PDB file of C-alpha atoms in Angstrom:
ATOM      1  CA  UNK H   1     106.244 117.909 110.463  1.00 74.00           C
ATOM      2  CA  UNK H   2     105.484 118.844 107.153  1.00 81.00           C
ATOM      3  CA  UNK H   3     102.646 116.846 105.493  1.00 88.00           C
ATOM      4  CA  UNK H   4     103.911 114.024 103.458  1.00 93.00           C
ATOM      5  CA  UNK H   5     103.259 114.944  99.922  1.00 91.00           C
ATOM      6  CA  UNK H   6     100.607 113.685  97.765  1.00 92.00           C
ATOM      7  CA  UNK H   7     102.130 112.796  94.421  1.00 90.00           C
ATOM      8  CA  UNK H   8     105.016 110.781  96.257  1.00 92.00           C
ATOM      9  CA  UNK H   9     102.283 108.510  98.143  1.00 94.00           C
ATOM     10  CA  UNK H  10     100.125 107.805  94.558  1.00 93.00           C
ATOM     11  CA  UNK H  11     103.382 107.236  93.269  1.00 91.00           C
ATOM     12  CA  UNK H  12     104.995 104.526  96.066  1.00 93.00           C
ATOM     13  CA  UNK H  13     101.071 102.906  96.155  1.00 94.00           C
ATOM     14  CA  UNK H  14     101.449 102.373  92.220  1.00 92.00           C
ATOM     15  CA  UNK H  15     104.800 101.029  92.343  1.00 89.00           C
ATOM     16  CA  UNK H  16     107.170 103.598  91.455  1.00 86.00           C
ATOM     17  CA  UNK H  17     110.828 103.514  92.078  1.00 83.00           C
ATOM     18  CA  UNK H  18     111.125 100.154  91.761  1.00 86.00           C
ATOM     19  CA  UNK H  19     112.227  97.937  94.806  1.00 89.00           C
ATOM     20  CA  UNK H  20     112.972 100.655  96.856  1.00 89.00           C
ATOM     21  CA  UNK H  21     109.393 101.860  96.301  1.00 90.00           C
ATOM     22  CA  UNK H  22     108.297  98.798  97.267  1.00 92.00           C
ATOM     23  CA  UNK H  23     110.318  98.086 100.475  1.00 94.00           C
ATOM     24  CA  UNK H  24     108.904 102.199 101.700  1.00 95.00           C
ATOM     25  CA  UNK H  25     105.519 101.085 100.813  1.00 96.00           C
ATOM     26  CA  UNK H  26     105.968  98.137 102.917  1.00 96.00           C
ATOM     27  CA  UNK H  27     107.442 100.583 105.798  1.00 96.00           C
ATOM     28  CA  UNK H  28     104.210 102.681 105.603  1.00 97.00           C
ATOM     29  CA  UNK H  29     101.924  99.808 106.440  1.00 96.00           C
ATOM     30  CA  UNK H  30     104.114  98.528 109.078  1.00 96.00           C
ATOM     31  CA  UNK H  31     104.348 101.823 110.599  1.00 97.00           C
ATOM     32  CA  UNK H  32     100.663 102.844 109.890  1.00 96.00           C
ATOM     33  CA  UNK H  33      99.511  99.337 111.529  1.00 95.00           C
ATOM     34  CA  UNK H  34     101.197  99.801 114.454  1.00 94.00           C
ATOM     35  CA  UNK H  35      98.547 100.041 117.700  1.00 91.00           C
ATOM     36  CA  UNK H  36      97.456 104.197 117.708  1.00 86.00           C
ATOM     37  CA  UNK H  37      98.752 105.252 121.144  1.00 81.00           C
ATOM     38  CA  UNK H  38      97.661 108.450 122.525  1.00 68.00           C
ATOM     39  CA  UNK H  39      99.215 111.591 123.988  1.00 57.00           C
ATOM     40  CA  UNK H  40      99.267 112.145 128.250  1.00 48.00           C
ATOM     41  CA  UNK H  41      96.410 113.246 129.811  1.00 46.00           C
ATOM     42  CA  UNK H  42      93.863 111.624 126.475  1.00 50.00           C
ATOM     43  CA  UNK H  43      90.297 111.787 127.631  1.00 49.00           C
ATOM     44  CA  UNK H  44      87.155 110.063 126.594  1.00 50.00           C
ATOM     45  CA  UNK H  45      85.890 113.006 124.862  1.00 53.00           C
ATOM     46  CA  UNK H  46      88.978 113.079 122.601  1.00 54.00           C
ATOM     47  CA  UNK H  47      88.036 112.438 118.592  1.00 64.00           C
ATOM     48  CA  UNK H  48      88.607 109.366 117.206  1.00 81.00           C
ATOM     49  CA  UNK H  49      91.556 109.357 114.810  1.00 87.00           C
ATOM     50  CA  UNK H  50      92.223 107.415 112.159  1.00 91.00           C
ATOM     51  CA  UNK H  51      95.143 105.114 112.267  1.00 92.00           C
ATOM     52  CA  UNK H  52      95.907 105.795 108.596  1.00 95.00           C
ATOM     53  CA  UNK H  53      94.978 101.887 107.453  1.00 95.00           C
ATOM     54  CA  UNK H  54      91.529 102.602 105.834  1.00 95.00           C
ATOM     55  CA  UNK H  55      93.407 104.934 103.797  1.00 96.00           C
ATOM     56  CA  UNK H  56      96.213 103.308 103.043  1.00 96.00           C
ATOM     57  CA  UNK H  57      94.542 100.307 101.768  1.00 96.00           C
ATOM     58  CA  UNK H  58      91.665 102.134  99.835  1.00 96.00           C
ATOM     59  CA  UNK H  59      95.070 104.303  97.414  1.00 96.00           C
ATOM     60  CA  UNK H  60      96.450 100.573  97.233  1.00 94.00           C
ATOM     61  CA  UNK H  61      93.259  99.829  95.462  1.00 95.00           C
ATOM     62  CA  UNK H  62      93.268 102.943  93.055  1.00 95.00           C
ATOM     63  CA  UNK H  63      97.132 104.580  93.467  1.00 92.00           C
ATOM     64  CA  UNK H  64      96.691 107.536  90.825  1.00 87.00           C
ATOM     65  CA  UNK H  65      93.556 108.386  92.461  1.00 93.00           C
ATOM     66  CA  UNK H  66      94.185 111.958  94.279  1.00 94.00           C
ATOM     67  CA  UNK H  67      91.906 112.596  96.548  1.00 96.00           C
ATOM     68  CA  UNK H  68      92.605 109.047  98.184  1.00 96.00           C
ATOM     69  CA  UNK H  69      96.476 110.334  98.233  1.00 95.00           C
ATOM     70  CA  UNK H  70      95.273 113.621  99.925  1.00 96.00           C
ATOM     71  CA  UNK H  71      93.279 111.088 102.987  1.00 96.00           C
ATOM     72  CA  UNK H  72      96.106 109.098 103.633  1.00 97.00           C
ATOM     73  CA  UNK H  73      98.878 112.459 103.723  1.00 96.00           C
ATOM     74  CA  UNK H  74      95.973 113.627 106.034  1.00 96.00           C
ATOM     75  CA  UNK H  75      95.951 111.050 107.992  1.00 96.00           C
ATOM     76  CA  UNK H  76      99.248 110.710 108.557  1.00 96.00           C
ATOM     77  CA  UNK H  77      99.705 114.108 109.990  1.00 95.00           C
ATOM     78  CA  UNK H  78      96.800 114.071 112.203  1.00 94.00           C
ATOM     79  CA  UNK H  79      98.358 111.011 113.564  1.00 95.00           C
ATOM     80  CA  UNK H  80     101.330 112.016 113.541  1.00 95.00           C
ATOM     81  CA  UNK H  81     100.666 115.181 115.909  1.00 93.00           C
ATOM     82  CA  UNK H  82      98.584 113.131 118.324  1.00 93.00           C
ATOM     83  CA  UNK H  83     100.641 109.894 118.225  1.00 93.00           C
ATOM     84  CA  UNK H  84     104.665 110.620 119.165  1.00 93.00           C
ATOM     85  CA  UNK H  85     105.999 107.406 118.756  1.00 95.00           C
ATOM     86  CA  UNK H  86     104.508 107.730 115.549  1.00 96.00           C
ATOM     87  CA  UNK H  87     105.760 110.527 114.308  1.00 95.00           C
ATOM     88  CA  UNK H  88     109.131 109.849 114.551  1.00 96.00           C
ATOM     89  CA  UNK H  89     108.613 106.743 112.478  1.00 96.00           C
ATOM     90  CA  UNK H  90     106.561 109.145 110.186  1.00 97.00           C
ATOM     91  CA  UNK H  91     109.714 110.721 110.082  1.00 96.00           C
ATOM     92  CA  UNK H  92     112.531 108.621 109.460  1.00 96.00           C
ATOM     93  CA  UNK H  93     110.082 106.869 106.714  1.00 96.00           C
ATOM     94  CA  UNK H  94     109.744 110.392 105.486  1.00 94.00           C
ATOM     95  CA  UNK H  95     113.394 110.963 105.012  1.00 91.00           C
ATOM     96  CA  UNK H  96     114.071 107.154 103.265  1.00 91.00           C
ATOM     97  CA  UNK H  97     111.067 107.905 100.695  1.00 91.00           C
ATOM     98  CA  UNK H  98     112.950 111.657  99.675  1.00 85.00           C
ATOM     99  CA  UNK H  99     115.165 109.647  98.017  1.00 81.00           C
ATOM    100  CA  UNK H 100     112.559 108.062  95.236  1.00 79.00           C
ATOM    101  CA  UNK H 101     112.172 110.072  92.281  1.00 66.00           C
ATOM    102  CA  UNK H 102     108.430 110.315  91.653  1.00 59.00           C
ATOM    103  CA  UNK H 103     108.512 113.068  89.414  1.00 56.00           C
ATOM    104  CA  UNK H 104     107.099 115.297  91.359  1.00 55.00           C
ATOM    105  CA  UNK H 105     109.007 118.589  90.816  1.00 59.00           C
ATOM    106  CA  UNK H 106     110.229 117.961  87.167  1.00 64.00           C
ATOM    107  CA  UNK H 107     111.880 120.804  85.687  1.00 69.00           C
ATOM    108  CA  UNK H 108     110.940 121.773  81.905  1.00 71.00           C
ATOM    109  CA  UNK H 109     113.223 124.562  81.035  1.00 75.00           C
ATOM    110  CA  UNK H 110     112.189 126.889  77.321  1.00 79.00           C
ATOM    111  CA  UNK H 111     114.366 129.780  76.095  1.00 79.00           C
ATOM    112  CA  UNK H 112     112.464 130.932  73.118  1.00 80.00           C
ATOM    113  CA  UNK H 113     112.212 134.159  71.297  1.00 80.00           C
ATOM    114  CA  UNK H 114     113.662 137.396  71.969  1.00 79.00           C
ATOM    115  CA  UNK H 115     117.357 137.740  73.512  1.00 77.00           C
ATOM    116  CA  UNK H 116     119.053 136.673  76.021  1.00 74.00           C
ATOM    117  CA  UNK H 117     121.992 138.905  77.279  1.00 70.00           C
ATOM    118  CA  UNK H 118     124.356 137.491  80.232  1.00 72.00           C
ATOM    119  CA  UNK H 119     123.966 133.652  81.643  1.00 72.00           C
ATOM    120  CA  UNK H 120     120.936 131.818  81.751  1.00 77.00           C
ATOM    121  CA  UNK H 121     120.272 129.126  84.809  1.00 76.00           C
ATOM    122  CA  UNK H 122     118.613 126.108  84.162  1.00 76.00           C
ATOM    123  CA  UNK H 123     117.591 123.699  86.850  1.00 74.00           C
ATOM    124  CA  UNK H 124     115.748 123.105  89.927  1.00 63.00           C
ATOM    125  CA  UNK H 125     116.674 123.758  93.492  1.00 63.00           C
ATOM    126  CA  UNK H 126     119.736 126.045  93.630  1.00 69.00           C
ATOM    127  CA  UNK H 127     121.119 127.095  97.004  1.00 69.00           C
ATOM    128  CA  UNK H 128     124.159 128.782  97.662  1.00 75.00           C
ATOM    129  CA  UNK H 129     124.514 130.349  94.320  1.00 75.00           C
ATOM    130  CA  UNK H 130     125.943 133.649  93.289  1.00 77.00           C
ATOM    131  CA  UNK H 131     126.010 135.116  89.990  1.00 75.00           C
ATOM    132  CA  UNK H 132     127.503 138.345  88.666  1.00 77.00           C
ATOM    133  CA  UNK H 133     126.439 139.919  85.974  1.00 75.00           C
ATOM    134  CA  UNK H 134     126.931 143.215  84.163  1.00 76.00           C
ATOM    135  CA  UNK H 135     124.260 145.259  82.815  1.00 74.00           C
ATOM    136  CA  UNK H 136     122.514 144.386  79.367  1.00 71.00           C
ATOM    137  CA  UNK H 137     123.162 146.747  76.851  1.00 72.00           C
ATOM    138  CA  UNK H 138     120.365 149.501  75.912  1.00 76.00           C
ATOM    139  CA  UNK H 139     118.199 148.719  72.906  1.00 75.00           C
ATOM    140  CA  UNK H 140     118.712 150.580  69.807  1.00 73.00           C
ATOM    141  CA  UNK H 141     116.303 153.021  68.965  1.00 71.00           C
ATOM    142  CA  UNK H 142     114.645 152.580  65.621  1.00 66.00           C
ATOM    143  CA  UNK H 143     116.514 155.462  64.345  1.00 60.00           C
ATOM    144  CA  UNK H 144     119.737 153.746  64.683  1.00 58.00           C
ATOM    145  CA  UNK H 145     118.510 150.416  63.690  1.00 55.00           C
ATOM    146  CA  UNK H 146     117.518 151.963  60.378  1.00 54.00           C
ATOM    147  CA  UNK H 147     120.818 154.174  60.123  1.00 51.00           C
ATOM    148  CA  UNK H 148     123.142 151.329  60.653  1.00 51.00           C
ATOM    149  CA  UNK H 149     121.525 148.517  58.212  1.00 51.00           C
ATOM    150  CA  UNK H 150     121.657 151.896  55.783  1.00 50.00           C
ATOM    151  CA  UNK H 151     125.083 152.334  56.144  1.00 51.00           C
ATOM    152  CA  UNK H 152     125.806 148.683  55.934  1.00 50.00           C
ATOM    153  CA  UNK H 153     123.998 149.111  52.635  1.00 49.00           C
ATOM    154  CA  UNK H 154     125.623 151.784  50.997  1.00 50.00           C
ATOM    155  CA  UNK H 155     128.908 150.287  51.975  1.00 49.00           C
ATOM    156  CA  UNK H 156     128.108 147.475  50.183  1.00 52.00           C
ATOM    157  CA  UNK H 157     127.717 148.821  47.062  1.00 49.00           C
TER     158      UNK H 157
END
């Protein structure tokens, strides 16, 4: 499981995307106070793991603080690999909190200067796209540059 990401956790803990932010936030402490249950075969020698609480609680205090983001996504996924049942909550929580738009991943697009020649794409995320283009055409040599605004000249007259 990928780990989940930082910027959407400091951005659920301080209350973005409204009620539906607040209902996944919710889910996370339900899921991340349910009892730690080990893997087969767990031994006495195996390292204590964090349920995910201590940090969960201490990014409620300060949400836009990132290193407390980066414990609890840690957390999570340690958990997550030695805790089964938890991981497929992990998941399914995972998949319900895609849907908030935290910013994360905003797209700024700038054309400026110089010039473009065929279609310009815009956006974030493409998949399945094709595009055909032909060839831009060759730059004019300074040579012709200077011929052709001469000739325009002369014409003119």
């Amino acid at each position: 499981m990928d780990p989940i990401s930082v910027a959407l956790l400091a951005a659920l803990a301080g209350g973005a995307g409204g009620e539906l932010g607040r209902r996944l936030w919710s889910g996370l402490a339900t899921l991340v106070r349910r009892p730690l249950r080990g893997g087969q075969g767990e031994s006495a020698q195996a390292p204590a793991v964090s349920s995910g609480e201590a940090e969960l609680a201490s990014l409620q205090e300060k949400p836009g603080d990132a290193v407390r983001a980066q414990a609890l996504s840690t957390a999570l996924a340690v958990r997550a690999v030695v805790d089964a049942e938890f991981s497929v909550g992990l998941r399914q929580w995972h998949e319900q909190a895609k849907l908030v738009r935290t910013g994360d991943g905003d797209v700024h697009n700038t054309i400026s200067g110089g010039s473009v020649y065929g279609p310009v794409l815009q956006g974030r995320d493409f998949s399945g796209l094709s595009v055909t283009t032909s060839a831009p055409p060759p730059p004019a040599s300074e040579g012709e540059a200077r011929s052709t605004q001469g000739e325009r000249m002369a014409g003119e007259d």
